[in-house]
Amino acid sequence: MKRRRTGAVVQRALTAEPVTLDLGGKTAKTWAYRGASATEPLRGNVGDTLKVALTNNLPDPTSVHWHGLALRNDMDGVPNLTQQAVGPGDAFAYEFTLPEPGTFWFHPHVGVQLDRGLYAPLIIGDPNEKADYDKEWVIVLDDWLDGVTATPDEVLEELSQGMMDHGGTDMGPMRMGNTLMGATSPLLGGDAGDVYYPLYLINGQPANDPQTFAAKPGERIRLRIINAGGDTAFRFGVAGHPLTITHSDGFPVEPHEAESVVLGMGERYDMVITAGDGAFAVIAEALGKQDQALAVLRTGSGSAPSKDAKLPQTKDPATAADLNASARVALPKRTVDRTLVLELTGSMEKYDWAINGKRMDMAEPMRDALGLVEGERIALEFKNSTTMWHPMHLHGHTYQHPGGGPRKDTSIVLPGKTLRVEFDADNPGRWLSHCHNVYHGEAGMMTTIAYQMS
Ligand SMILES: [Cu+2]
């Protein structure tokens, strides 16, 4: 793969460390990064060299995975596959060229650390892009439990026992320990998620202490939305404001108007809104979980929106299926050289989430690697044989959805459905493909796709 280089170097220090947060009055001990956060993104331009000096001040090993980037394989941050995990007290120097402009993010690829506070946006600018907006806001959505109800490791332990989902009650989903029974959403084809979260956050703030975004009426604002959640799909919208979706997972799409948009874990959408006059609720509805994250868009006087403000339920929200890639990022038409079938298997009862019936052991990630040859056009079929949706992610590449659909690296695959995407094998290395439900991934719903430079 040819990578443009500007010669500029962006240098940052990043320290993973224990911290104590105030989440709207709740004190939470957690792990987070010093040097980057939801409100302090890393930024660079396409072609710049990013140098990040990671220091691990956690009691556990960690790593940094640069989600969505077609970067050099040895910087992808997957222990036992692309590097050794960075032990407590140790350091690691990440250095790579920023390959494409867009909205990306980063997080550890060790255990369920992602469901703590260890994540931040990576925004890659394009100096040649003509910006037809006045302001730009990065909005990170998250489901939060760490240090409030349990640690993510305790939740995984609980889920791993397996459970029968007896469904919710007439009143909605039902909490049992840290799991949630009967959380369903028709938008996700049934079971929406399994984990009870006491809080939902926008840029690290809960609904009772929302972030306020200030603008002037009539300003055009680019929103870069990232779902950093562990087990929650969000339906995002801004009350009273139509969204014009412009990018999916960093790559441009033909502009698409919508009232709201659904994001699975790991997905990003960029959109433009034209600010109205007053105070408006910015809402991320936690699908199936009867709760939501909230922020406020304020351009004038008027009382702040209630924390119970709701998105309209009337129209179908946008999903990847509604979008088409911009012509300049559509894959050139060519015949498929090889089809890789990734059958998603497993169940809640056994908590044996897997790909092609094999649960990946991260101690041995090459054991069942799928092979291909550099230069091939690959069709990747995510065949969901389970009764639950999965947000499937491919490292090191951005594939295209069928029928001229959007370029993406993370896609919702509904229960019983198959999603067939295509990509060009132009970035040799050992790459993971996995479910971005962090608990499903850690339970084994991962595989490796590997190829050498030919
Ligand atoms: Cu999954």
Coordinates of C-alpha atoms and ligand atoms in Angstrom, one line a residue:
M1 CA 0.0 0.0 0.0
K2 CA 1.3 3.4 -1.0
R3 CA 1.1 6.0 1.8
R4 CA 1.3 9.7 1.3
R5 CA 3.8 11.4 3.6
T6 CA 3.9 15.0 4.6
G7 CA 7.1 14.9 6.6
A8 CA 5.4 16.4 9.6
V9 CA 5.7 14.6 12.9
V10 CA 3.0 14.6 15.6
Q11 CA 4.5 13.6 18.9
R12 CA 2.4 12.7 22.0
A13 CA 2.9 11.1 25.4
L14 CA 0.1 8.7 26.5
T15 CA -0.1 7.2 30.0
A16 CA -2.6 4.5 30.9
E17 CA -3.2 5.0 34.7
P18 CA -5.7 4.5 37.5
V19 CA -7.9 7.6 38.0
T20 CA -10.9 8.7 40.0
L21 CA -13.8 10.4 38.1
D22 CA -16.8 12.3 39.2
L23 CA -19.7 11.2 37.1
G24 CA -22.5 13.5 37.9
G25 CA -22.0 13.0 41.7
K26 CA -21.0 9.4 41.5
T27 CA -17.3 8.7 42.3
A28 CA -15.8 6.1 40.0
K29 CA -12.3 4.6 40.3
T30 CA -11.3 3.5 36.8
W31 CA -8.4 3.4 34.3
A32 CA -7.9 6.1 31.7
Y33 CA -5.3 7.8 29.6
R34 CA -3.4 10.9 30.6
G35 CA -2.6 12.7 27.3
A36 CA -5.9 12.0 25.5
S37 CA -9.6 11.6 26.3
A38 CA -13.1 12.0 24.7
T39 CA -12.7 15.8 25.0
E40 CA -9.0 15.8 24.2
P41 CA -8.6 13.9 20.9
L42 CA -5.3 13.1 19.3
R43 CA -5.2 15.1 16.0
G44 CA -2.9 15.0 12.9
N45 CA -3.2 15.3 9.2
V46 CA -3.2 12.5 6.6
G47 CA 0.4 11.7 5.8
D48 CA 1.8 12.9 9.1
T49 CA 3.9 10.6 11.2
L50 CA 2.2 9.9 14.6
K51 CA 4.6 9.1 17.4
V52 CA 2.9 8.1 20.6
A53 CA 5.0 7.2 23.6
L54 CA 2.8 4.9 25.7
T55 CA 3.6 4.4 29.4
N56 CA 1.7 1.7 31.3
N57 CA 1.0 2.7 34.9
L58 CA -1.7 0.1 35.3
P59 CA -1.4 -3.0 37.4
D60 CA -2.1 -5.1 34.2
P61 CA -0.5 -5.4 30.8
T62 CA -2.0 -3.2 28.1
S63 CA -1.7 -2.1 24.4
V64 CA -3.1 0.5 22.1
H65 CA -5.1 -0.5 19.0
W66 CA -5.7 2.3 16.4
H67 CA -9.2 1.4 15.4
G68 CA -10.0 1.7 11.6
L69 CA -6.5 2.6 10.4
A70 CA -4.8 0.8 7.6
L71 CA -1.5 1.2 9.3
R72 CA 1.7 -0.9 9.4
N73 CA 0.9 -4.2 11.0
D74 CA 3.5 -4.1 13.8
M75 CA 1.7 -1.0 15.2
D76 CA -1.8 -2.5 15.3
G77 CA -1.6 -3.1 19.1
V78 CA -2.7 -6.7 19.3
P79 CA -0.7 -8.7 21.9
N80 CA 0.7 -12.1 20.7
L81 CA -0.2 -11.1 17.1
T82 CA 1.5 -7.8 16.3
Q83 CA 3.5 -7.1 19.5
Q84 CA 4.0 -8.2 23.1
A85 CA 1.7 -6.7 25.6
V86 CA 3.2 -3.7 27.4
G87 CA 3.7 -4.8 31.0
P88 CA 3.0 -2.8 34.2
G89 CA 5.7 0.0 34.4
D90 CA 6.8 -0.6 30.8
A91 CA 6.6 1.6 27.8
F92 CA 6.1 1.2 24.0
A93 CA 6.7 3.6 21.2
Y94 CA 4.0 3.6 18.5
E95 CA 5.0 5.2 15.3
F96 CA 3.2 5.1 11.9
T97 CA 2.0 7.2 9.0
L98 CA -1.6 8.4 9.3
P99 CA -3.1 6.7 6.2
E100 CA -6.5 8.3 5.6
P101 CA -8.3 11.4 6.8
G102 CA -11.4 10.8 9.0
T103 CA -12.8 10.0 12.4
F104 CA -11.0 7.2 14.2
W105 CA -10.3 6.2 17.8
F106 CA -8.0 4.1 19.9
H107 CA -8.3 1.7 22.8
P108 CA -6.5 -1.2 24.4
H109 CA -6.7 -4.7 22.8
V110 CA -6.2 -6.5 26.1
G111 CA -9.1 -8.3 27.9
V112 CA -12.1 -6.0 28.5
Q113 CA -10.0 -2.9 29.3
L114 CA -12.0 -1.0 26.6
D115 CA -15.0 -1.0 28.9
R116 CA -13.1 1.2 31.3
G117 CA -12.1 4.8 30.5
L118 CA -9.3 3.7 28.2
Y119 CA -10.4 5.3 24.9
A120 CA -10.0 8.5 22.9
P121 CA -10.7 9.8 19.4
L122 CA -8.0 10.1 16.7
I123 CA -9.1 12.8 14.3
I124 CA -7.1 12.8 11.0
G125 CA -7.6 16.0 9.0
D126 CA -7.3 16.5 5.3
P127 CA -5.7 19.9 4.4
N128 CA -7.1 19.7 0.9
E129 CA -10.7 19.2 2.1
K130 CA -12.9 22.3 1.6
A131 CA -14.7 22.6 4.9
D132 CA -18.3 23.7 4.4
Y133 CA -19.0 24.0 8.1
D134 CA -18.3 26.6 10.8
K135 CA -17.6 24.3 13.8
E136 CA -16.6 20.8 14.5
W137 CA -17.5 18.7 17.6
V138 CA -16.3 15.3 18.5
I139 CA -19.0 13.3 20.4
V140 CA -18.0 10.1 22.1
L141 CA -20.8 7.8 23.3
D142 CA -20.2 5.3 26.1
D143 CA -21.9 2.9 28.4
W144 CA -20.4 3.1 31.8
L145 CA -20.2 0.8 34.8
D146 CA -16.5 0.6 35.9
G147 CA -16.1 1.6 39.5
V148 CA -19.9 2.2 39.9
T149 CA -21.5 -1.2 39.9
A150 CA -18.6 -3.6 38.9
T151 CA -15.4 -3.8 37.0
P152 CA -15.6 -5.1 33.4
D153 CA -13.6 -8.2 34.5
E154 CA -16.3 -9.0 37.1
V155 CA -19.0 -8.6 34.4
L156 CA -17.1 -10.9 32.0
E157 CA -16.8 -13.5 34.8
E158 CA -20.6 -13.2 35.5
L159 CA -21.5 -13.5 31.8
S160 CA -19.1 -16.4 31.3
Q161 CA -21.3 -18.5 33.7
G162 CA -23.9 -18.5 30.9
M163 CA -27.5 -17.5 31.4
M164 CA -31.0 -18.2 30.1
D165 CA -32.5 -15.0 29.0
H166 CA -36.1 -15.3 30.4
G167 CA -37.0 -12.0 28.8
G168 CA -38.0 -8.8 30.5
T169 CA -41.3 -7.8 32.1
D170 CA -44.1 -5.6 30.8
M171 CA -42.1 -2.8 32.3
G172 CA -39.1 -3.5 30.1
P173 CA -35.8 -5.2 30.6
M174 CA -34.9 -6.7 34.0
R175 CA -31.6 -6.4 35.8
M176 CA -30.0 -9.5 37.5
G177 CA -26.6 -8.6 39.0
N178 CA -24.7 -6.9 36.2
T179 CA -26.7 -8.6 33.4
L180 CA -29.8 -7.4 31.7
M181 CA -32.6 -9.7 30.7
G182 CA -35.0 -8.9 27.9
A183 CA -33.3 -5.9 26.5
T184 CA -34.6 -6.0 23.0
S185 CA -34.7 -3.7 20.0
P186 CA -36.5 -4.3 16.7
L187 CA -33.7 -2.2 15.1
L188 CA -31.2 -4.9 16.2
G189 CA -33.4 -7.8 15.3
G190 CA -34.2 -8.8 18.9
D191 CA -31.7 -9.1 21.8
A192 CA -30.0 -5.7 22.1
G193 CA -27.4 -6.3 24.8
D194 CA -26.6 -8.3 27.9
V195 CA -24.9 -5.9 30.3
Y196 CA -26.6 -3.5 32.8
Y197 CA -24.9 -0.1 32.8
P198 CA -25.9 2.5 35.5
L199 CA -24.7 5.4 33.3
Y200 CA -24.6 6.4 29.7
L201 CA -22.1 9.1 28.8
I202 CA -21.5 11.7 26.1
N203 CA -17.9 12.9 26.3
G204 CA -17.5 11.5 29.7
Q205 CA -20.6 13.2 31.2
P206 CA -23.8 11.6 32.4
A207 CA -27.3 12.8 31.6
N208 CA -27.7 14.6 35.0
D209 CA -24.5 16.7 34.3
P210 CA -24.6 17.1 30.5
Q211 CA -21.9 18.8 28.4
T212 CA -23.2 22.0 26.8
F213 CA -22.1 22.7 23.2
A214 CA -22.3 26.4 22.3
A215 CA -23.0 27.8 18.8
K216 CA -24.8 30.6 17.1
P217 CA -28.1 30.1 15.3
G218 CA -27.6 29.2 11.7
E219 CA -24.1 27.9 12.1
R220 CA -23.3 24.7 10.3
I221 CA -21.7 22.1 12.7
R222 CA -19.8 19.0 11.8
L223 CA -20.5 16.2 14.3
R224 CA -18.0 13.3 14.6
I225 CA -19.9 10.6 16.5
I226 CA -18.0 7.6 17.9
N227 CA -19.6 4.7 19.8
A228 CA -17.0 3.7 22.3
G229 CA -19.4 1.4 24.2
G230 CA -18.8 -2.1 25.4
D231 CA -22.2 -3.6 24.9
T232 CA -24.6 -0.9 23.7
A233 CA -25.8 0.3 20.3
F234 CA -27.0 3.9 20.3
R235 CA -29.6 5.7 18.2
F236 CA -28.2 9.3 18.0
G237 CA -30.0 12.5 17.1
V238 CA -30.3 16.2 17.9
A239 CA -33.8 17.3 18.8
G240 CA -35.3 19.5 16.1
H241 CA -32.3 19.1 13.8
P242 CA -32.2 17.0 10.6
L243 CA -28.8 15.3 10.2
T244 CA -26.9 15.2 6.9
I245 CA -24.7 12.1 7.2
T246 CA -21.4 12.7 5.3
H247 CA -19.0 10.0 6.5
S248 CA -19.1 6.4 7.7
D249 CA -16.1 5.1 9.7
G250 CA -14.0 8.0 8.4
F251 CA -14.8 7.6 4.7
P252 CA -17.0 10.0 2.7
V253 CA -20.5 8.9 1.7
E254 CA -23.0 10.6 -0.6
P255 CA -24.8 13.0 1.8
H256 CA -27.8 11.4 3.3
E257 CA -30.6 13.1 5.3
A258 CA -31.9 11.4 8.4
E259 CA -33.6 12.2 11.7
S260 CA -31.4 9.8 13.7
V261 CA -28.7 7.2 13.0
V262 CA -27.8 3.9 14.7
L263 CA -24.2 3.2 15.8
G264 CA -23.0 -0.2 16.9
M265 CA -19.9 -0.4 19.1
G266 CA -16.9 0.8 17.2
E267 CA -18.8 2.5 14.4
R268 CA -18.4 6.2 13.6
Y269 CA -20.6 8.6 11.6
D270 CA -19.9 12.2 10.7
M271 CA -22.8 14.5 10.0
V272 CA -23.6 18.2 9.5
I273 CA -26.4 20.1 11.3
T274 CA -27.5 23.7 11.0
A275 CA -28.0 25.0 14.5
G276 CA -31.5 26.3 15.4
D277 CA -32.2 29.1 17.9
G278 CA -32.5 27.9 21.6
A279 CA -31.5 25.0 23.7
F280 CA -31.8 21.4 22.2
A281 CA -31.2 17.9 23.5
V282 CA -28.4 15.9 22.0
I283 CA -29.6 12.4 22.6
A284 CA -28.0 8.9 22.3
E285 CA -30.7 6.4 23.1
A286 CA -29.2 3.1 24.5
L287 CA -31.2 0.7 22.2
G288 CA -33.2 -1.8 24.2
K289 CA -32.0 -0.6 27.5
Q290 CA -34.6 2.1 28.3
D291 CA -31.9 4.7 29.1
Q292 CA -29.9 7.3 27.2
A293 CA -26.9 9.6 27.1
L294 CA -27.5 13.4 26.9
A295 CA -25.8 16.6 26.0
V296 CA -27.1 20.1 25.2
L297 CA -26.8 22.2 22.1
R298 CA -27.3 25.8 23.1
T299 CA -27.4 28.7 20.7
G300 CA -29.7 31.1 22.6
S301 CA -31.9 31.5 25.7
G302 CA -34.4 29.0 26.8
S303 CA -34.6 26.4 29.5
A304 CA -32.3 23.4 29.2
P305 CA -33.9 20.3 27.8
S306 CA -35.1 17.7 30.3
K307 CA -32.9 14.7 30.8
D308 CA -35.9 12.7 29.8
A309 CA -36.2 14.4 26.4
K310 CA -36.8 11.8 23.8
L311 CA -35.9 11.4 20.1
P312 CA -39.0 11.1 17.9
Q313 CA -39.9 7.4 17.4
T314 CA -41.7 8.0 14.1
K315 CA -39.1 7.4 11.3
D316 CA -36.6 4.7 10.5
P317 CA -33.2 5.8 11.7
A318 CA -30.3 5.7 9.2
T319 CA -28.0 2.7 9.1
A320 CA -25.1 1.7 6.9
A321 CA -27.7 0.1 4.5
D322 CA -29.0 3.5 3.6
L323 CA -25.6 4.9 2.6
N324 CA -23.5 4.9 -0.6
A325 CA -19.8 5.5 -0.7
S326 CA -18.6 8.7 -2.4
A327 CA -17.3 7.9 -5.9
R328 CA -13.7 8.8 -5.0
V329 CA -13.6 6.2 -2.2
A330 CA -15.6 3.4 -3.9
L331 CA -13.6 0.3 -4.6
P332 CA -12.8 -0.2 -8.3
K333 CA -15.0 -2.9 -9.8
R334 CA -13.2 -6.2 -10.2
T335 CA -13.9 -9.9 -9.8
V336 CA -13.5 -11.5 -6.4
D337 CA -10.5 -13.8 -6.1
R338 CA -11.4 -15.4 -2.8
T339 CA -14.4 -15.6 -0.4
L340 CA -13.8 -15.9 3.3
V341 CA -16.8 -17.0 5.3
L342 CA -16.9 -15.9 8.9
E343 CA -19.8 -17.7 10.5
L344 CA -20.8 -16.1 13.8
T345 CA -21.7 -18.8 16.3
G346 CA -22.4 -19.3 19.9
S347 CA -25.2 -18.4 22.4
M348 CA -25.9 -16.5 25.6
E349 CA -26.7 -19.8 27.4
K350 CA -23.2 -21.1 27.0
Y351 CA -21.5 -17.8 26.4
D352 CA -19.4 -19.6 23.8
W353 CA -19.3 -16.8 21.2
A354 CA -17.0 -17.9 18.3
I355 CA -16.2 -17.6 14.6
N356 CA -16.7 -20.7 12.5
G357 CA -17.3 -22.6 15.7
K358 CA -13.8 -21.8 17.1
R359 CA -13.3 -19.6 20.1
M360 CA -10.1 -17.6 19.8
D361 CA -7.6 -17.9 22.6
M362 CA -5.7 -14.6 22.6
A363 CA -2.7 -16.5 23.9
E364 CA -2.5 -18.2 20.6
P365 CA -4.2 -15.9 18.0
M366 CA -2.6 -17.6 14.9
R367 CA -3.9 -21.0 15.6
D368 CA -6.8 -21.0 13.1
A369 CA -5.7 -18.0 10.9
L370 CA -7.4 -17.7 7.5
G371 CA -5.0 -17.2 4.6
L372 CA -5.1 -15.2 1.5
V373 CA -2.6 -13.7 -1.0
E374 CA -1.5 -10.1 -1.3
G375 CA -3.2 -8.3 -4.2
E376 CA -6.4 -10.4 -4.1
R377 CA -9.9 -8.9 -4.0
I378 CA -11.5 -10.6 -1.0
A379 CA -15.2 -11.0 -0.3
L380 CA -15.7 -11.3 3.4
E381 CA -19.0 -12.9 4.4
F382 CA -20.2 -12.3 8.0
K383 CA -22.8 -15.0 8.3
N384 CA -24.7 -14.6 11.6
S385 CA -26.0 -17.9 12.8
T386 CA -26.8 -16.7 16.3
T387 CA -29.9 -15.1 17.7
M388 CA -28.1 -11.8 18.5
W389 CA -26.7 -8.9 16.5
H390 CA -22.9 -8.5 16.4
P391 CA -20.8 -5.4 15.4
M392 CA -18.1 -7.0 13.3
H393 CA -14.8 -5.3 12.9
L394 CA -11.8 -5.9 10.5
H395 CA -8.3 -4.6 11.4
G396 CA -6.0 -2.9 8.9
H397 CA -8.5 -2.4 6.1
T398 CA -11.6 -0.5 5.2
Y399 CA -14.0 -2.7 3.2
Q400 CA -17.1 -1.7 1.1
H401 CA -20.7 -2.7 1.7
P402 CA -22.4 -4.4 -1.3
G403 CA -24.2 -2.5 -4.0
G404 CA -22.0 0.6 -3.9
G405 CA -22.5 0.9 -0.1
P406 CA -20.3 2.7 2.4
R407 CA -16.7 2.1 3.2
K408 CA -16.5 0.8 6.7
D409 CA -14.4 -1.2 9.2
T410 CA -17.2 -2.0 11.7
S411 CA -20.6 -3.2 10.7
I412 CA -23.8 -4.3 12.4
V413 CA -24.7 -7.9 11.4
L414 CA -28.2 -8.7 12.4
P415 CA -29.3 -12.2 13.7
G416 CA -29.9 -14.7 11.0
K417 CA -28.5 -12.4 8.3
T418 CA -25.3 -12.4 6.1
L419 CA -23.4 -9.3 5.3
R420 CA -21.0 -9.7 2.3
V421 CA -18.4 -7.0 2.0
E422 CA -15.3 -6.6 -0.2
F423 CA -11.8 -5.4 0.3
D424 CA -8.4 -5.4 -1.4
A425 CA -5.7 -7.3 0.3
D426 CA -3.2 -4.4 0.1
N427 CA -1.8 -4.3 3.6
P428 CA 0.1 -7.5 4.4
G429 CA 0.2 -8.7 8.0
R430 CA -1.6 -10.5 10.7
W431 CA -5.0 -8.9 11.3
L432 CA -7.9 -9.6 13.6
S433 CA -11.5 -9.7 12.6
H434 CA -13.8 -9.8 15.6
C435 CA -17.0 -8.8 17.3
H436 CA -16.7 -5.3 18.9
N437 CA -19.0 -6.3 21.7
V438 CA -16.0 -6.4 24.1
Y439 CA -17.5 -9.3 26.1
H440 CA -18.3 -11.4 23.0
G441 CA -14.8 -10.7 21.6
E442 CA -13.1 -11.7 24.8
A443 CA -15.3 -14.8 25.0
G444 CA -13.8 -15.9 21.7
M445 CA -15.7 -14.2 18.8
M446 CA -12.4 -13.4 17.0
T447 CA -10.4 -14.8 14.2
T448 CA -7.1 -13.9 12.4
I449 CA -6.8 -13.1 8.7
A450 CA -3.1 -13.2 7.7
Y451 CA -1.1 -12.7 4.5
Q452 CA 2.5 -12.0 3.5
M453 CA 4.0 -9.5 1.2
S454 CA 4.1 -11.3 -2.2
Ligands
CU1 CU -21.0 -10.1 19.3

